[in-house]
């Protein structure tokens, strides 16, 4: 039987990829960093089973998951989004503002290079975590906060503006990363839990959500939104707006200030 083209493909155009890079949690995941929350015990076995279910949810919605080399010595390695920022086929390897997280990038660099990405790097004195970068079309919002400094913002501009990105810097102080405060719906509406968003007016369209963890969505394609099970009221709000929430329990990662976005890097613009 002939394979059908993926949804949203344009005849004659290369087919956008739906690959997601993930990394299994380290056995030391319970030692992950906490900055804005009190430390709570993390069960590594529960974390592993939640991570497996997260990958399953991606695959069930048409994403091919690709595992980066495990980084068992890095407690926060599972939060792979922080190690790399993608724009088109260019991978910008991050340099975390948390020094202990810097060894995480090696295996990620290798994985994106193997996938055919062009690779670029954030250099000293720049620091940048991928969790600070929110892409909406060609607009790239970058949080200037605890993990990303001004040199990191400049280097992001230098890497992506020549490719057509418009980089918008946003101050972040109430949360770990920009994407701890805001992400975006498929139509580009920025969503956030207002007490944690410093300047909602920086975004052209802003929709407040009723729960902190409701501010985080991964766009699975079409109307489907991957989100945390800990935000049921927000899931109801999104369903009422015509979206289809797909909820996953990521409680162990939430204890470490992680959210649904940070457990994968979606590679949409690598043409197969
Ligand atoms: N992008 C993200 O939301 N990353 C979460 C990182 C959590 C990790 N415990 C950290 O503090 O770096």
CSV table of C-alpha atoms and ligand atoms in Angstrom, one decimal:
chain,number,residue,atom,x,y,z
A,1,UNK,CA,0.0,0.0,0.0
A,2,UNK,CA,1.3,3.5,-0.8
A,3,UNK,CA,2.1,5.6,2.2
A,4,UNK,CA,0.0,8.7,2.6
A,5,UNK,CA,1.8,12.1,2.8
A,6,UNK,CA,1.8,13.5,6.3
A,7,UNK,CA,-0.9,16.1,7.1
A,8,UNK,CA,-0.1,19.7,6.3
A,9,UNK,CA,2.4,18.7,3.5
A,10,UNK,CA,2.4,20.9,0.4
A,11,UNK,CA,2.6,19.0,-2.9
A,12,UNK,CA,6.0,19.6,-4.5
A,13,UNK,CA,7.5,21.0,-1.3
A,14,UNK,CA,9.9,19.1,0.9
A,15,UNK,CA,8.1,17.4,3.8
A,16,UNK,CA,8.6,19.0,7.2
A,17,UNK,CA,10.0,16.6,9.8
A,18,UNK,CA,8.2,15.6,13.0
A,19,UNK,CA,11.2,14.5,15.0
A,20,UNK,CA,11.7,15.1,18.7
A,21,UNK,CA,14.9,14.8,20.6
A,22,UNK,CA,14.6,13.4,24.1
A,23,UNK,CA,17.0,12.2,26.7
A,24,UNK,CA,16.3,9.6,29.4
A,25,UNK,CA,16.5,10.8,33.0
A,26,UNK,CA,19.7,10.2,34.9
A,27,UNK,CA,19.6,7.9,37.9
A,28,UNK,CA,20.7,11.1,39.7
A,29,UNK,CA,17.6,13.0,38.6
A,30,UNK,CA,16.6,13.7,42.2
A,31,UNK,CA,19.6,15.9,42.6
A,32,UNK,CA,18.5,18.3,39.9
A,33,UNK,CA,18.7,22.0,40.5
A,34,UNK,CA,15.9,24.0,42.2
A,35,UNK,CA,15.9,27.8,42.3
A,36,UNK,CA,12.5,29.2,42.7
A,37,UNK,CA,10.8,26.3,44.6
A,38,UNK,CA,11.5,24.4,47.7
A,39,UNK,CA,13.2,21.0,47.2
A,40,UNK,CA,10.9,18.0,47.3
A,41,UNK,CA,11.9,14.4,47.1
A,42,UNK,CA,11.9,13.0,43.5
A,43,UNK,CA,11.4,9.3,42.9
A,44,UNK,CA,13.8,8.3,40.0
A,45,UNK,CA,11.6,5.3,39.2
A,46,UNK,CA,8.5,7.3,38.9
A,47,UNK,CA,10.4,10.0,36.9
A,48,UNK,CA,11.5,7.3,34.4
A,49,UNK,CA,8.0,5.9,33.9
A,50,UNK,CA,6.6,9.5,33.5
A,51,UNK,CA,9.4,10.1,30.9
A,52,UNK,CA,8.5,7.0,29.0
A,53,UNK,CA,4.8,8.0,29.0
A,54,UNK,CA,5.8,11.5,27.7
A,55,UNK,CA,7.7,9.9,24.8
A,56,UNK,CA,4.8,7.6,24.1
A,57,UNK,CA,2.4,10.6,23.9
A,58,UNK,CA,4.7,12.2,21.3
A,59,UNK,CA,4.9,9.0,19.3
A,60,UNK,CA,1.1,8.4,19.5
A,61,UNK,CA,0.7,11.8,17.8
A,62,UNK,CA,3.0,11.2,14.9
A,63,UNK,CA,6.3,12.3,16.3
A,64,UNK,CA,9.4,10.2,15.8
A,65,UNK,CA,11.4,10.3,19.1
A,66,UNK,CA,15.2,10.3,18.9
A,67,UNK,CA,17.2,9.7,22.0
A,68,UNK,CA,20.3,11.7,22.7
A,69,UNK,CA,23.1,9.8,24.4
A,70,UNK,CA,22.2,9.5,28.1
A,71,UNK,CA,24.1,11.8,30.4
A,72,UNK,CA,23.9,9.9,33.6
A,73,UNK,CA,26.3,12.2,35.5
A,74,UNK,CA,24.0,15.2,34.8
A,75,UNK,CA,21.0,15.2,37.1
A,76,UNK,CA,19.2,17.8,34.9
A,77,UNK,CA,20.1,16.2,31.5
A,78,UNK,CA,16.5,15.0,30.9
A,79,UNK,CA,15.6,18.7,30.5
A,80,UNK,CA,17.0,18.5,27.0
A,81,UNK,CA,15.3,21.7,25.7
A,82,UNK,CA,17.8,23.8,27.6
A,83,UNK,CA,20.8,22.4,25.6
A,84,UNK,CA,19.9,23.5,22.1
A,85,UNK,CA,17.8,26.1,20.3
A,86,UNK,CA,16.6,25.3,16.7
A,87,UNK,CA,15.8,27.8,14.1
A,88,UNK,CA,15.2,26.3,10.6
A,89,UNK,CA,18.0,23.7,10.2
A,90,UNK,CA,20.4,25.6,12.5
A,91,UNK,CA,21.1,24.3,16.0
A,92,UNK,CA,22.5,26.8,18.5
A,93,UNK,CA,24.2,24.9,21.2
A,94,UNK,CA,23.4,26.6,24.5
A,95,UNK,CA,25.8,27.5,27.4
A,96,UNK,CA,23.8,27.3,30.6
A,97,UNK,CA,23.8,30.1,33.2
A,98,UNK,CA,24.0,27.1,35.6
A,99,UNK,CA,27.6,26.0,35.3
A,100,UNK,CA,26.8,22.4,36.5
A,101,UNK,CA,24.5,22.0,33.4
A,102,UNK,CA,27.2,22.7,30.8
A,103,UNK,CA,28.4,19.1,30.3
A,104,UNK,CA,24.9,18.2,29.1
A,105,UNK,CA,25.4,19.7,25.7
A,106,UNK,CA,28.0,17.3,24.3
A,107,UNK,CA,25.6,14.4,23.5
A,108,UNK,CA,23.0,16.9,22.2
A,109,UNK,CA,25.5,18.5,19.8
A,110,UNK,CA,26.4,15.0,18.5
A,111,UNK,CA,22.7,14.1,18.0
A,112,UNK,CA,21.7,17.3,16.1
A,113,UNK,CA,24.9,17.0,13.9
A,114,UNK,CA,23.9,13.4,13.1
A,115,UNK,CA,20.5,14.7,12.0
A,116,UNK,CA,22.1,17.0,9.5
A,117,UNK,CA,21.7,20.3,11.4
A,118,UNK,CA,24.1,23.1,10.9
A,119,UNK,CA,25.7,23.7,14.3
A,120,UNK,CA,26.5,27.0,16.0
A,121,UNK,CA,27.5,27.7,19.7
A,122,UNK,CA,26.9,30.2,22.4
A,123,UNK,CA,30.4,31.3,23.6
A,124,UNK,CA,31.8,32.7,26.8
A,125,UNK,CA,30.8,35.3,28.2
A,126,UNK,CA,27.4,34.4,26.8
A,127,UNK,CA,25.0,32.2,28.7
A,128,UNK,CA,21.7,30.9,27.4
A,129,UNK,CA,19.3,28.1,28.3
A,130,UNK,CA,16.9,26.8,25.6
A,131,UNK,CA,14.0,27.2,28.1
A,132,UNK,CA,14.4,30.9,27.7
A,133,UNK,CA,13.6,30.8,24.0
A,134,UNK,CA,10.0,30.9,22.7
A,135,UNK,CA,9.5,30.8,18.9
A,136,UNK,CA,6.3,31.9,17.3
A,137,UNK,CA,6.7,31.9,13.5
A,138,UNK,CA,9.8,33.9,12.8
A,139,UNK,CA,9.6,35.9,16.1
A,140,UNK,CA,12.0,34.5,18.6
A,141,UNK,CA,11.3,35.7,22.2
A,142,UNK,CA,14.2,35.3,24.5
A,143,UNK,CA,14.1,35.7,28.3
A,144,UNK,CA,16.8,37.7,29.8
A,145,UNK,CA,16.9,36.2,33.3
A,146,UNK,CA,18.8,34.0,35.7
A,147,UNK,CA,20.1,31.6,33.0
A,148,UNK,CA,20.5,33.9,29.9
A,149,UNK,CA,22.6,37.0,30.0
A,150,UNK,CA,22.9,40.0,27.6
A,151,UNK,CA,25.8,38.4,25.7
A,152,UNK,CA,23.7,35.3,25.2
A,153,UNK,CA,20.8,37.4,23.8
A,154,UNK,CA,23.3,39.1,21.4
A,155,UNK,CA,24.7,35.8,20.2
A,156,UNK,CA,21.2,34.4,19.6
A,157,UNK,CA,20.5,37.5,17.5
A,158,UNK,CA,23.7,37.0,15.6
A,159,UNK,CA,22.9,33.4,14.9
A,160,UNK,CA,19.3,33.6,13.9
A,161,UNK,CA,18.6,37.1,12.6
A,162,UNK,CA,20.5,36.5,9.3
A,163,UNK,CA,18.1,33.5,8.8
A,164,UNK,CA,15.1,35.8,9.0
A,165,UNK,CA,14.3,35.7,12.8
A,166,UNK,CA,13.1,38.7,14.7
A,167,UNK,CA,14.6,38.4,18.2
A,168,UNK,CA,12.6,40.1,21.0
A,169,UNK,CA,14.2,40.2,24.4
A,170,UNK,CA,11.9,39.9,27.5
A,171,UNK,CA,12.9,40.5,31.1
A,172,UNK,CA,12.4,37.4,33.3
A,173,UNK,CA,12.8,37.4,37.1
A,174,UNK,CA,9.9,35.6,38.7
A,175,UNK,CA,10.5,32.2,37.2
A,176,UNK,CA,13.4,30.0,36.0
A,177,UNK,CA,12.9,30.5,32.3
A,178,UNK,CA,10.8,32.5,29.9
A,179,UNK,CA,8.9,29.3,29.0
A,180,UNK,CA,8.2,28.7,32.7
A,181,UNK,CA,6.0,31.8,32.4
A,182,UNK,CA,4.7,31.7,28.8
A,183,UNK,CA,4.3,29.5,25.8
A,184,UNK,CA,2.0,29.9,22.8
A,185,UNK,CA,-1.1,28.3,21.2
A,186,UNK,CA,-1.0,27.2,17.5
A,187,UNK,CA,-2.5,30.6,16.4
A,188,UNK,CA,0.3,32.4,18.1
A,189,UNK,CA,-1.6,33.6,21.2
A,190,UNK,CA,0.8,33.7,24.1
A,191,UNK,CA,-0.5,32.0,27.2
A,192,UNK,CA,0.7,32.6,30.7
A,193,UNK,CA,-0.2,32.6,34.4
A,194,UNK,CA,-0.4,36.3,35.0
A,195,UNK,CA,1.3,36.6,38.5
A,196,UNK,CA,4.4,35.2,36.9
A,197,UNK,CA,4.5,37.2,33.7
A,198,UNK,CA,6.3,40.5,34.1
A,199,UNK,CA,5.0,42.3,31.0
A,200,UNK,CA,2.2,40.6,29.2
A,201,UNK,CA,1.9,43.7,27.0
A,202,UNK,CA,5.1,42.7,25.3
A,203,UNK,CA,3.1,40.1,23.4
A,204,UNK,CA,0.7,41.1,20.7
A,205,UNK,CA,-2.0,38.6,21.9
A,206,UNK,CA,-2.0,37.4,25.5
A,207,UNK,CA,-4.4,34.9,27.2
A,208,UNK,CA,-4.2,34.4,31.0
A,209,UNK,CA,-4.6,30.9,32.2
A,210,UNK,CA,-5.8,29.9,35.7
A,211,UNK,CA,-2.9,27.6,36.7
A,212,UNK,CA,0.9,28.0,36.7
A,213,UNK,CA,1.5,24.7,34.9
A,214,UNK,CA,-1.3,25.6,32.4
A,215,UNK,CA,1.1,28.1,30.8
A,216,UNK,CA,3.1,25.3,29.2
A,217,UNK,CA,2.0,23.6,26.0
A,218,UNK,CA,3.8,21.6,23.3
A,219,UNK,CA,2.1,21.8,19.9
A,220,UNK,CA,1.6,18.3,18.7
A,221,UNK,CA,0.0,19.3,15.4
A,222,UNK,CA,-3.5,20.4,14.4
A,223,UNK,CA,-5.5,21.3,17.5
A,224,UNK,CA,-3.6,18.9,19.8
A,225,UNK,CA,-1.8,20.4,22.8
A,226,UNK,CA,0.5,18.4,25.0
A,227,UNK,CA,0.2,19.7,28.6
A,228,UNK,CA,0.6,18.7,32.2
A,229,UNK,CA,-2.0,16.8,34.0
A,230,UNK,CA,-1.6,19.3,36.9
A,231,UNK,CA,-3.5,22.0,35.0
A,232,UNK,CA,-7.0,20.6,34.6
A,233,UNK,CA,-8.8,23.9,34.6
A,234,UNK,CA,-6.6,25.2,31.9
A,235,UNK,CA,-7.2,22.0,29.9
A,236,UNK,CA,-10.9,22.8,30.2
A,237,UNK,CA,-10.3,26.3,29.0
A,238,UNK,CA,-8.4,25.1,26.0
A,239,UNK,CA,-11.0,22.5,25.1
A,240,UNK,CA,-13.6,25.1,25.3
A,241,UNK,CA,-11.6,27.2,22.7
A,242,UNK,CA,-11.6,24.2,20.3
A,243,UNK,CA,-8.3,22.6,21.2
A,244,UNK,CA,-7.6,19.0,22.1
A,245,UNK,CA,-5.5,18.8,25.3
A,246,UNK,CA,-3.4,15.7,25.6
A,247,UNK,CA,-2.4,15.5,29.3
A,248,UNK,CA,0.6,13.8,30.8
A,249,UNK,CA,1.6,13.4,34.4
A,250,UNK,CA,5.1,15.0,34.9
A,251,UNK,CA,4.9,15.6,38.6
A,252,UNK,CA,8.5,14.4,39.3
A,253,UNK,CA,9.9,16.9,36.8
A,254,UNK,CA,7.6,19.7,38.1
A,255,UNK,CA,9.3,19.3,41.5
A,256,UNK,CA,12.5,20.3,39.7
A,257,UNK,CA,11.0,23.3,37.9
A,258,UNK,CA,10.6,21.3,34.7
A,259,UNK,CA,7.6,21.4,32.4
A,260,UNK,CA,6.3,19.7,29.3
A,261,UNK,CA,8.3,21.8,26.9
A,262,UNK,CA,11.7,21.1,28.5
A,263,UNK,CA,11.5,17.3,28.1
A,264,UNK,CA,12.0,17.4,24.3
A,265,UNK,CA,13.3,19.5,21.4
A,266,UNK,CA,11.0,19.4,18.4
A,267,UNK,CA,12.7,19.4,15.0
A,268,UNK,CA,10.1,20.6,12.6
A,269,UNK,CA,12.2,22.3,9.9
A,270,UNK,CA,14.6,19.5,8.9
A,271,UNK,CA,13.4,18.4,5.6
A,272,UNK,CA,13.3,14.7,5.0
B,1,LIG,N1,13.3,24.5,30.1
B,1,LIG,C1,13.0,24.1,31.3
B,1,LIG,O1,11.9,24.4,31.8
B,1,LIG,N2,13.9,23.5,32.0
B,1,LIG,C2,13.8,23.0,33.3
B,1,LIG,C3,15.1,22.9,34.0
B,1,LIG,C4,15.0,22.5,35.4
B,1,LIG,C5,16.3,22.2,36.1
B,1,LIG,N3,16.1,21.6,37.4
B,1,LIG,C6,17.1,23.5,36.3
B,1,LIG,O2,17.0,24.1,37.3
B,1,LIG,O3,17.9,23.8,35.4
